[in-house]
């Protein structure tokens, strides 16, 4: 396959996934802001979300303060924010349009219809009580795109690059959403942790129920960390996502007669560490340190994939 | 209803007259008589939906509004009888052989110039002439592998070549999609004719492209189609042909040159490319040789080409052969290179650059068509008999200011075909672009693209100027049981 085609498929999937995760993040932050008003720190939630989406520097250059409305506007509409929902859809559609014949009709329509709807939205569609419905709609569109890919794509290299993009982006996003609340996981924080905050962490990856199914126990920070980092059952967890990344890279390599490179080594190592890792070791090192390192390694892996398959 | 009315008494109606329908159109005539207008309207909407779904659009720029438009498709096919096509195709082969011989000559020994059969400066100082190509001998000596020859007709036996397109002629996807649409919309009507198929075009094209690969590429050369990208008006066609041939459609950035070898970047590493069917104009091919600001080309491509490591179809510089100022000399090329009399006639052409011819043109602006020597797409054109006095004065001034830019031709009474119009079925002017493929041998898929001027009386068939297209049926016999009463009663029953 042409490298540029792989590139476009990989990024169409990444941007789509990113839009969905930003919507999840906004949903949790807005819920947390509502319940933490009693603690007098709703701004803290929005600030944390800005950090998680990696855009706090550019945000502060444009907006006076991280109020809920300002952050939502920044994360939905602002074209200076490459992780914003509208800019993500725009970029994904642009990537999709460039390889129109490599996408299936269903995938293209999921992107194109989503973008068409988004660009006609006015700011009031995401303000106040309208916000949850909007966020639900974004997640639906992303699910539609992923489902269309799952159900309509031939299982050839094109499919593997789409999947690679989705999983790599999702791993990065899960790590970031968890990292926002890393303080909950410090050894001395255990007593003071607010139950609502633990719930929020799980909600950000749609895993509140999953926790109960797996642990059948009251929420505890170490178990939450284990679920999100190491348990292969959780589809948005790091182990599952990076395991998929490694599996897809292997499948691509098999399809090319075993041609492998640095990206395969990095992906295999990351997946193995998660597969055989212990949560006690991770927490002993410190969750923030671990996640910072994982985010950096995921980015490095993305670059290695592009070096090997796309920009050689 | 005046089914066949004459817009201009002089125009030859290819269907004939109501009293005397030409044999090849006998079945179409019966079909039109028995098909209610509502049915045609319904089929027309169906066709439009079909084309929209396929996404076969044509980009029209500089007019505001939606640039992605459908080219109107007229449901009534244009019929060419076998004998007519045979005459045409022999003439087309001859003409394209001469054009390729001319190209090989002007970039080689230049015998035609030394023999004084064409003015030296007209060739060597022409914008279409690429000095970079001097001394290059492409595989098989072929320069224009894909030529589109625009033909018009003025009478039962009178065909003229309006212009040659030797660079990157487009429209062949319409030839194929129009046939697909007709087979889907009117299977029975199609079945009542022996229509020569056009579906093999991609196969023939691929065979032609493989035939001109560098010798070292072996039996299975890697062929790609090079497009300027999704914003090009013919992008649909580039993707369509790539899909049909099972080859990659690439942009400049997908290719790179190393040690004068062209590679495409694939996920499995660099892959050597042997033949590039390029749909990018010469000036944009290689920023190291032509326009340095080209973002769609491939740096080093010309060096690889000159080293014989890659084939380009069509060859750079092929445009010298279709220049409007060179056009008057094509019959001379046929005589000079082939020693034959030209089978296809040229339209008499006046070069405004020449004093005596310019005088004639300025004195007869009301009878002539004036064109830009370098223009295409029907832009910047004066159709004398239809123009206002003001427009004629404007062109007079333009010609006087830059005489070398203009040529003029008599207004031909282009033939008409029955076409669906607002008020009913009416004759509209048509032309024909057959596609001639030159590799080891010359291949022509029977037919071509028929363009039709949808406005009453209009002679401009260009899609950018409100023209439409028709399916073109070359019959494999002389007509559907030509004119027998038996077949008429079969249809009536």
Coordinates of N, CA, C and O in Angstrom, one line a residue, chain A residues 184-290:
Chain A
X184 N -4.8 11.0 43.4 CA -5.7 10.0 44.1 C -4.9 8.7 44.4 O -5.3 8.0 45.2
X185 N -3.8 8.5 43.6 CA -3.2 7.2 43.7 C -1.9 7.3 44.5 O -1.1 6.3 44.5
X186 N -1.6 8.4 45.1 CA -0.4 8.5 45.9 C -0.6 7.7 47.2 O -1.7 7.6 47.7
X187 N 0.4 7.1 47.7 CA 0.3 6.2 48.9 C -0.4 6.9 50.0 O -1.2 6.3 50.7
X188 N 0.0 8.2 50.3 CA -0.6 8.8 51.5 C -2.0 9.5 51.2 O -2.6 10.0 52.1
X189 N -2.5 9.4 50.0 CA -3.7 10.0 49.7 C -4.9 9.1 50.0 O -6.1 9.5 50.0
X190 N -4.6 7.8 50.2 CA -5.7 6.8 50.3 C -6.9 7.2 51.2 O -8.0 7.0 50.8
X191 N -6.6 7.8 52.3 CA -7.7 8.0 53.3 C -8.6 9.2 52.8 O -9.8 9.1 53.0
X192 N -8.0 10.2 52.2 CA -8.7 11.4 52.0 C -9.5 11.4 50.6 O -10.3 12.3 50.3
X193 N -9.3 10.3 49.9 CA -9.9 10.3 48.5 C -11.4 10.4 48.5 O -12.1 9.7 49.3
X194 N -11.9 11.2 47.7 CA -13.3 11.4 47.5 C -13.8 10.3 46.6 O -13.3 10.1 45.5
X195 N -14.9 9.7 47.0 CA -15.5 8.6 46.2 C -15.9 9.1 44.8 O -15.7 8.4 43.8
X196 N -16.4 10.3 44.8 CA -16.9 10.9 43.5 C -15.7 11.0 42.5 O -15.9 10.8 41.3
X197 N -14.5 11.3 43.1 CA -13.4 11.4 42.2 C -13.0 10.1 41.6 O -12.6 10.0 40.4
X198 N -13.1 9.1 42.4 CA -12.7 7.7 41.9 C -13.7 7.3 40.8 O -13.4 6.8 39.8
X199 N -15.0 7.6 41.1 CA -16.0 7.3 40.0 C -15.7 8.1 38.7 O -15.8 7.5 37.7
X200 N -15.2 9.3 38.9 CA -15.0 10.1 37.7 C -13.9 9.5 36.8 O -14.0 9.5 35.6
X201 N -12.9 9.0 37.5 CA -11.8 8.3 36.7 C -12.4 7.2 35.9 O -12.1 7.0 34.7
X202 N -13.2 6.4 36.5 CA -13.8 5.2 35.8 C -14.7 5.7 34.7 O -14.7 5.1 33.6
X203 N -15.5 6.7 35.0 CA -16.4 7.2 34.0 C -15.7 7.7 32.7 O -16.2 7.5 31.6
X204 N -14.5 8.2 32.9 CA -13.8 8.8 31.7 C -13.5 7.7 30.7 O -13.2 8.0 29.6
X205 N -13.4 6.5 31.1 CA -13.2 5.4 30.2 C -14.4 4.4 30.1 O -14.3 3.3 29.7
X206 N -15.6 4.9 30.5 CA -16.8 4.1 30.5 C -16.6 2.8 31.2 O -17.0 1.8 30.7
X207 N -16.0 2.9 32.4 CA -15.6 1.6 33.1 C -16.2 1.5 34.5 O -15.7 0.6 35.3
X208 N -17.2 2.3 34.8 CA -17.7 2.2 36.2 C -18.3 0.8 36.5 O -18.1 0.2 37.5
X209 N -19.2 0.4 35.6 CA -19.8 -0.9 35.7 C -18.8 -2.0 35.6 O -18.8 -3.0 36.3
X210 N -17.8 -1.8 34.6 CA -16.8 -2.9 34.4 C -16.1 -3.2 35.7 O -15.7 -4.3 36.0
X211 N -15.8 -2.1 36.4 CA -15.1 -2.3 37.7 C -15.8 -3.3 38.6 O -15.2 -4.2 39.1
X212 N -17.1 -3.1 38.7 CA -17.9 -3.9 39.5 C -17.9 -5.4 39.0 O -17.8 -6.3 39.8
X213 N -18.0 -5.5 37.7 CA -18.0 -6.9 37.2 C -16.7 -7.6 37.5 O -16.7 -8.8 37.7
X214 N -15.6 -6.9 37.5 CA -14.3 -7.5 37.6 C -14.0 -7.7 39.1 O -13.6 -8.8 39.5
X215 N -14.2 -6.7 39.9 CA -13.7 -6.7 41.3 C -14.8 -7.0 42.3 O -14.5 -7.5 43.4
X216 N -16.1 -6.7 42.0 CA -17.2 -6.9 43.0 C -16.8 -6.4 44.4 O -16.8 -7.1 45.4
X217 N -16.3 -5.1 44.4 CA -15.8 -4.6 45.6 C -16.0 -3.1 45.6 O -16.2 -2.5 44.5
X218 N -15.8 -2.4 46.7 CA -16.0 -1.0 46.8 C -14.8 -0.4 46.0 O -13.7 -1.0 45.9
X219 N -14.9 0.8 45.5 CA -13.9 1.4 44.7 C -12.6 1.7 45.6 O -12.7 2.2 46.6
X220 N -11.5 1.2 45.0 CA -10.2 1.4 45.7 C -9.2 1.8 44.6 O -9.2 1.3 43.5
X221 N -8.4 2.9 45.0 CA -7.5 3.4 44.0 C -6.6 2.4 43.3 O -6.5 2.4 42.1
X222 N -5.9 1.5 44.1 CA -5.0 0.6 43.5 C -5.7 -0.3 42.5 O -5.2 -0.6 41.4
X223 N -6.9 -0.7 42.8 CA -7.7 -1.6 41.8 C -8.0 -0.8 40.6 O -8.0 -1.4 39.5
X224 N -8.4 0.4 40.8 CA -8.8 1.2 39.6 C -7.6 1.4 38.7 O -7.6 1.2 37.4
X225 N -6.4 1.6 39.3 CA -5.2 1.7 38.5 C -4.9 0.4 37.8 O -4.5 0.4 36.6
X226 N -5.1 -0.7 38.5 CA -4.8 -2.0 37.9 C -5.7 -2.2 36.7 O -5.3 -2.6 35.6
X227 N -7.0 -1.9 36.9 CA -8.0 -2.1 35.8 C -7.6 -1.3 34.6 O -7.6 -1.8 33.5
X228 N -7.3 0.0 34.8 CA -7.0 0.8 33.6 C -5.7 0.6 33.0 O -5.5 0.9 31.8
X229 N -4.8 0.1 33.7 CA -3.4 -0.1 33.2 C -3.2 -1.5 32.7 O -2.7 -1.7 31.6
X230 N -3.5 -2.5 33.6 CA -3.0 -3.8 33.4 C -4.0 -4.8 32.9 O -3.7 -5.9 32.4
X231 N -5.3 -4.6 33.2 CA -6.3 -5.7 32.9 C -6.6 -5.7 31.4 O -7.1 -4.7 30.9
X232 N -6.3 -6.8 30.8 CA -6.6 -6.9 29.3 C -8.0 -6.9 28.9 O -8.4 -6.7 27.8
X233 N -8.9 -7.1 30.0 CA -10.4 -7.2 29.6 C -10.9 -5.8 29.3 O -11.9 -5.7 28.6
X234 N -10.3 -4.7 29.8 CA -10.9 -3.4 29.6 C -10.5 -2.8 28.3 O -9.3 -2.6 28.1
X235 N -11.5 -2.6 27.4 CA -11.1 -2.3 26.0 C -10.5 -0.9 25.9 O -9.8 -0.6 24.9
X236 N -10.7 0.0 26.8 CA -10.0 1.3 26.7 C -8.8 1.3 27.6 O -8.1 2.3 27.8
X237 N -8.4 0.2 28.3 CA -7.3 0.1 29.2 C -6.0 0.1 28.4 O -6.0 -0.3 27.2
X238 N -4.9 0.5 29.1 CA -3.6 0.5 28.4 C -3.2 -0.8 27.8 O -2.6 -1.0 26.7
X239 N -3.3 -1.9 28.6 CA -2.9 -3.2 28.2 C -3.6 -3.7 27.0 O -3.0 -4.2 26.0
X240 N -4.9 -3.5 26.9 CA -5.7 -3.9 25.7 C -5.3 -3.1 24.5 O -5.0 -3.6 23.4
X241 N -5.2 -1.7 24.7 CA -4.9 -0.9 23.5 C -3.5 -1.1 23.0 O -3.3 -1.3 21.8
X242 N -2.5 -1.2 23.9 CA -1.1 -1.4 23.4 C -0.9 -2.8 22.9 O -0.1 -3.1 22.1
X243 N -1.6 -3.7 23.5 CA -1.6 -5.1 23.0 C -2.1 -5.2 21.6 O -1.5 -5.8 20.7
X244 N -3.2 -4.4 21.3 CA -3.7 -4.4 20.0 C -2.7 -3.7 19.0 O -2.6 -4.1 17.9
X245 N -2.1 -2.7 19.5 CA -1.1 -2.0 18.6 C 0.0 -3.0 18.2 O 0.3 -3.1 17.0
X246 N 0.5 -3.7 19.2 CA 1.5 -4.7 18.9 C 1.0 -5.8 17.9 O 1.7 -6.2 17.0
X247 N -0.2 -6.2 18.2 CA -0.8 -7.3 17.3 C -1.0 -6.8 15.9 O -0.7 -7.5 14.9
X248 N -1.4 -5.6 15.7 CA -1.6 -5.0 14.4 C -0.3 -4.9 13.7 O -0.2 -5.2 12.5
X249 N 0.7 -4.4 14.4 CA 2.0 -4.2 13.8 C 2.6 -5.6 13.3 O 3.2 -5.8 12.3
X250 N 2.3 -6.6 14.2 CA 2.8 -8.0 13.8 C 2.0 -8.5 12.6 O 2.6 -9.1 11.7
X251 N 0.7 -8.2 12.5 CA -0.1 -8.6 11.4 C 0.4 -8.0 10.1 O 0.5 -8.6 9.0
X252 N 0.8 -6.7 10.2 CA 1.3 -6.0 9.0 C 2.6 -6.6 8.6 O 2.8 -6.9 7.4
X253 N 3.4 -6.9 9.6 CA 4.8 -7.5 9.3 C 4.6 -8.8 8.6 O 5.3 -9.1 7.6
X254 N 3.7 -9.6 9.2 CA 3.4 -11.0 8.6 C 3.0 -10.8 7.1 O 3.5 -11.5 6.2
X255 N 2.1 -9.8 6.9 CA 1.6 -9.6 5.5 C 2.7 -9.2 4.6 O 2.6 -9.3 3.4
X256 N 3.8 -8.6 5.1 CA 4.9 -8.2 4.3 C 6.1 -9.2 4.3 O 7.2 -8.8 4.1
X257 N 5.8 -10.4 4.7 CA 6.8 -11.4 4.7 C 7.8 -11.3 5.9 O 9.0 -11.7 5.8
X258 N 7.3 -10.7 7.0 CA 8.2 -10.7 8.2 C 9.1 -9.4 8.3 O 9.9 -9.4 9.2
X259 N 8.8 -8.4 7.5 CA 9.6 -7.2 7.5 C 9.3 -6.4 8.8 O 8.2 -6.0 9.0
X260 N 10.3 -6.3 9.7 CA 10.1 -5.6 11.0 C 11.1 -4.5 11.3 O 12.2 -4.6 10.7
X261 N 10.8 -3.7 12.2 CA 11.7 -2.6 12.5 C 11.6 -2.2 14.0 O 11.0 -2.8 14.8
X262 N 12.2 -1.0 14.3 CA 12.2 -0.4 15.6 C 10.8 -0.3 16.2 O 10.6 -0.6 17.4
X263 N 9.8 0.0 15.4 CA 8.4 0.2 16.0 C 7.9 -1.2 16.5 O 7.2 -1.2 17.5
X264 N 8.3 -2.3 15.9 CA 7.8 -3.6 16.3 C 8.5 -3.9 17.7 O 7.8 -4.4 18.6
X265 N 9.7 -3.6 17.8 CA 10.4 -3.8 19.1 C 9.8 -3.0 20.2 O 9.4 -3.5 21.3
X266 N 9.6 -1.7 19.9 CA 9.0 -0.9 21.0 C 7.6 -1.3 21.4 O 7.3 -1.4 22.6
X267 N 6.8 -1.6 20.4 CA 5.4 -2.0 20.7 C 5.4 -3.3 21.4 O 4.6 -3.5 22.4
X268 N 6.2 -4.3 21.0 CA 6.3 -5.6 21.7 C 6.7 -5.4 23.2 O 6.1 -6.0 24.1
X269 N 7.7 -4.6 23.4 CA 8.2 -4.3 24.8 C 7.1 -3.7 25.6 O 6.9 -4.1 26.8
X270 N 6.5 -2.7 25.1 CA 5.4 -2.0 25.9 C 4.3 -2.9 26.2 O 3.9 -3.0 27.4
X271 N 3.9 -3.7 25.2 CA 2.8 -4.6 25.4 C 3.2 -5.7 26.5 O 2.4 -6.0 27.4
X272 N 4.4 -6.2 26.4 CA 4.8 -7.2 27.3 C 4.9 -6.7 28.8 O 4.5 -7.3 29.7
X273 N 5.4 -5.5 28.9 CA 5.5 -4.9 30.2 C 4.1 -4.7 30.9 O 4.0 -4.9 32.1
X274 N 3.2 -4.4 30.0 CA 1.8 -4.2 30.6 C 1.2 -5.6 30.9 O 0.5 -5.8 31.8
X275 N 1.5 -6.5 30.0 CA 0.9 -7.8 30.2 C 1.4 -8.5 31.4 O 0.7 -9.2 32.1
X276 N 2.7 -8.3 31.7 CA 3.3 -9.0 32.8 C 3.6 -8.1 34.0 O 4.3 -8.5 35.0
X277 N 3.2 -6.9 34.0 CA 3.5 -5.9 35.0 C 2.6 -6.2 36.3 O 1.6 -6.9 36.3
X278 N 3.1 -5.6 37.4 CA 2.3 -5.7 38.7 C 2.0 -4.3 39.1 O 2.8 -3.4 39.1
X279 N 0.8 -4.1 39.6 CA 0.3 -2.7 39.9 C 1.1 -2.2 41.1 O 1.4 -1.0 41.2
X280 N 1.5 -3.1 42.1 CA 2.3 -2.6 43.2 C 3.6 -2.0 42.8 O 4.0 -0.9 43.3
X281 N 4.2 -2.6 41.8 CA 5.5 -2.0 41.3 C 5.2 -0.6 40.7 O 6.0 0.3 40.9
X282 N 4.2 -0.5 39.9 CA 3.8 0.8 39.3 C 3.6 1.8 40.3 O 4.1 3.0 40.3
X283 N 2.7 1.5 41.3 CA 2.4 2.5 42.4 C 3.6 2.8 43.2 O 3.7 4.0 43.7
X284 N 4.5 1.9 43.4 CA 5.7 2.1 44.2 C 6.6 3.2 43.5 O 7.2 4.0 44.1
X285 N 6.6 3.0 42.1 CA 7.4 4.0 41.3 C 6.7 5.3 41.4 O 7.4 6.4 41.3
X286 N 5.4 5.3 41.5 CA 4.6 6.6 41.5 C 3.8 6.6 40.2 O 4.4 6.4 39.1
X287 N 2.5 6.8 40.3 CA 1.7 6.7 39.1 C 2.0 7.8 38.1 O 2.1 7.5 36.9
X288 N 2.2 8.9 38.6 CA 2.5 10.1 37.7 C 3.8 9.8 36.8 O 3.8 10.0 35.6
X289 N 4.8 9.3 37.5 CA 6.0 9.0 36.8 C 5.8 8.0 35.8 O 6.3 8.1 34.6
X290 N 5.1 6.9 36.2 CA 4.8 5.8 35.2 C 4.0 6.3 34.0 O 4.4 6.0 32.9

